[in-house]
Amino acid sequence: MSAFLSVDNIQLIYQTPQQETMAVKDVSFDVNKGQFVSLVGPSGCGKSTILSCIAGLQLQQKGSITFDGRDISHNADRVGYMLQSDNLLPWRSVWRNVIIGLEIQKKLTEENINYVKELLEKYDLLQFKDSFPNRLSGGMRQRVALIRTLALKPQLLLLDEAFSALDYQTRVNVSCDVYSILRRENKTMVMVTHDIPEAVSMSDKVIVLSKRPAVVAKTVDIDFGPDRPNPIEVRRHPKFQQYFNTIWKELVQ
Ligand code: ADP
Ligand code: MG
């Protein structure tokens, strides 16, 4: 059986009038349905470029990306994207922020509205639906941004340094919330981070990329057993430090 998401030998070169920059040289990896995968690598090595190819926002010059059996260009509407900044609109209430994607796509059906209400309720935000984003903490804002993304029912979530604007304590808590929400909603995830503990605590597989232009330097399978603790508790697991060290060694070479 082929993988849910398959990235095969992609290469991308940015062309500007001044220069050519090869961002991604040759990257391949597979993601199974329900799997959480992290891409780590030095700053500027091509991580965001790879994610935007998976989102169908950029087209690689070589190689292919297949999602659920079809080229990603046919399936891009089943992919959700979360960035570092939550991009909530300050003049819209929480409710009007979370439905904005449905509004734009003209999908404000009763079923979809109920689904969004359920998500807000399940994740403790329903009582804030009439509040404006500036009344919320950083962690709550990221949960609102996640629900806005989930409202469109994507199967694959892409997170690009989604927690790096938050202070350390909030970051650890929000990454744990996001992890639990995505697991409960049976999503598949690919995320980019430069934080090794974040990658290990949230992933089934960590792909370590080389310096630009990116190639895969190492793939590390993360296995904390069937009763995997949540991303906060797993940091105390005896195997956590081993995984950290393996990835760290690869990155500092
Ligand atoms: P990362 O996310 O790993 O930090 P990026 O994928 O954003 O790296 O960028 C990889 C390289 O490509 C960098 O050298 C960056 O300057 C360059 N780059 C990114 N986007 C563009 C663009 N739109 N045009 C030209 N060069 C770009
Ligand atoms: Mg980036």
Short mmCIF file of C-alpha atoms and ligand atoms in Angstrom, two decimals, residues 12-16 19-24 40-52 58 160-161 192 209-210 212 214, ligand 1:
data_model
loop_
_atom_site.label_atom_id
_atom_site.label_comp_id
_atom_site.label_asym_id
_atom_site.label_seq_id
_atom_site.Cartn_x
_atom_site.Cartn_y
_atom_site.Cartn_z
CA LEU A 12 13.13 23.47 -6.02
CA ILE A 13 15.26 26.35 -7.24
CA TYR A 14 14.11 29.95 -6.63
CA GLN A 15 14.84 32.22 -9.57
CA THR A 16 15.16 35.95 -8.95
CA GLN A 19 20.36 34.96 -8.53
CA GLU A 20 19.27 31.38 -8.43
CA THR A 21 18.89 29.75 -5.02
CA MET A 22 18.56 26.01 -4.80
CA ALA A 23 16.43 25.61 -1.69
CA VAL A 24 15.65 21.91 -1.94
CA VAL A 40 14.06 19.76 11.50
CA GLY A 41 17.12 21.41 10.04
CA PRO A 42 19.25 24.54 10.09
CA SER A 43 17.64 27.91 9.50
CA GLY A 44 17.24 28.65 5.79
CA CYS A 45 17.74 25.03 4.73
CA GLY A 46 14.46 24.80 2.83
CA LYS A 47 11.93 23.55 5.42
CA SER A 48 9.21 26.11 4.68
CA THR A 49 9.76 25.58 0.98
CA ILE A 50 9.04 21.86 1.37
CA LEU A 51 5.84 22.60 3.33
CA SER A 52 4.61 25.08 0.75
CA GLN A 58 4.70 26.21 -4.82
CA ASP A 160 5.29 25.83 10.10
CA GLU A 161 7.02 26.86 13.34
CA VAL A 192 8.50 22.22 10.76
CA LEU A 209 17.53 17.90 6.87
CA SER A 210 21.00 19.00 5.80
CA ARG A 212 20.69 24.25 2.18
CA ALA A 214 18.05 20.38 1.67
P1 ADP B 1 13.66 27.49 6.21
O1 ADP B 1 12.18 27.43 6.34
O2 ADP B 1 14.33 26.16 6.40
O3 ADP B 1 14.28 28.50 7.11
P2 ADP B 1 13.11 28.45 3.49
O4 ADP B 1 12.45 27.30 2.82
O5 ADP B 1 12.24 29.56 3.94
O6 ADP B 1 14.03 27.92 4.69
O7 ADP B 1 14.21 29.07 2.51
C1 ADP B 1 15.23 28.29 1.91
C2 ADP B 1 16.14 29.21 1.07
O8 ADP B 1 15.39 29.73 -0.04
C3 ADP B 1 16.66 30.41 1.83
O9 ADP B 1 17.98 30.65 1.39
C4 ADP B 1 15.74 31.52 1.43
O10 ADP B 1 16.40 32.77 1.48
C5 ADP B 1 15.38 31.15 0.00
N1 ADP B 1 14.02 31.59 -0.36
C6 ADP B 1 12.89 31.30 0.32
N2 ADP B 1 11.81 31.83 -0.30
C7 ADP B 1 12.28 32.47 -1.42
C8 ADP B 1 11.67 33.20 -2.49
N3 ADP B 1 10.34 33.36 -2.53
N4 ADP B 1 12.48 33.71 -3.44
C9 ADP B 1 13.82 33.54 -3.40
N5 ADP B 1 14.46 32.85 -2.43
C10 ADP B 1 13.71 32.32 -1.45
#
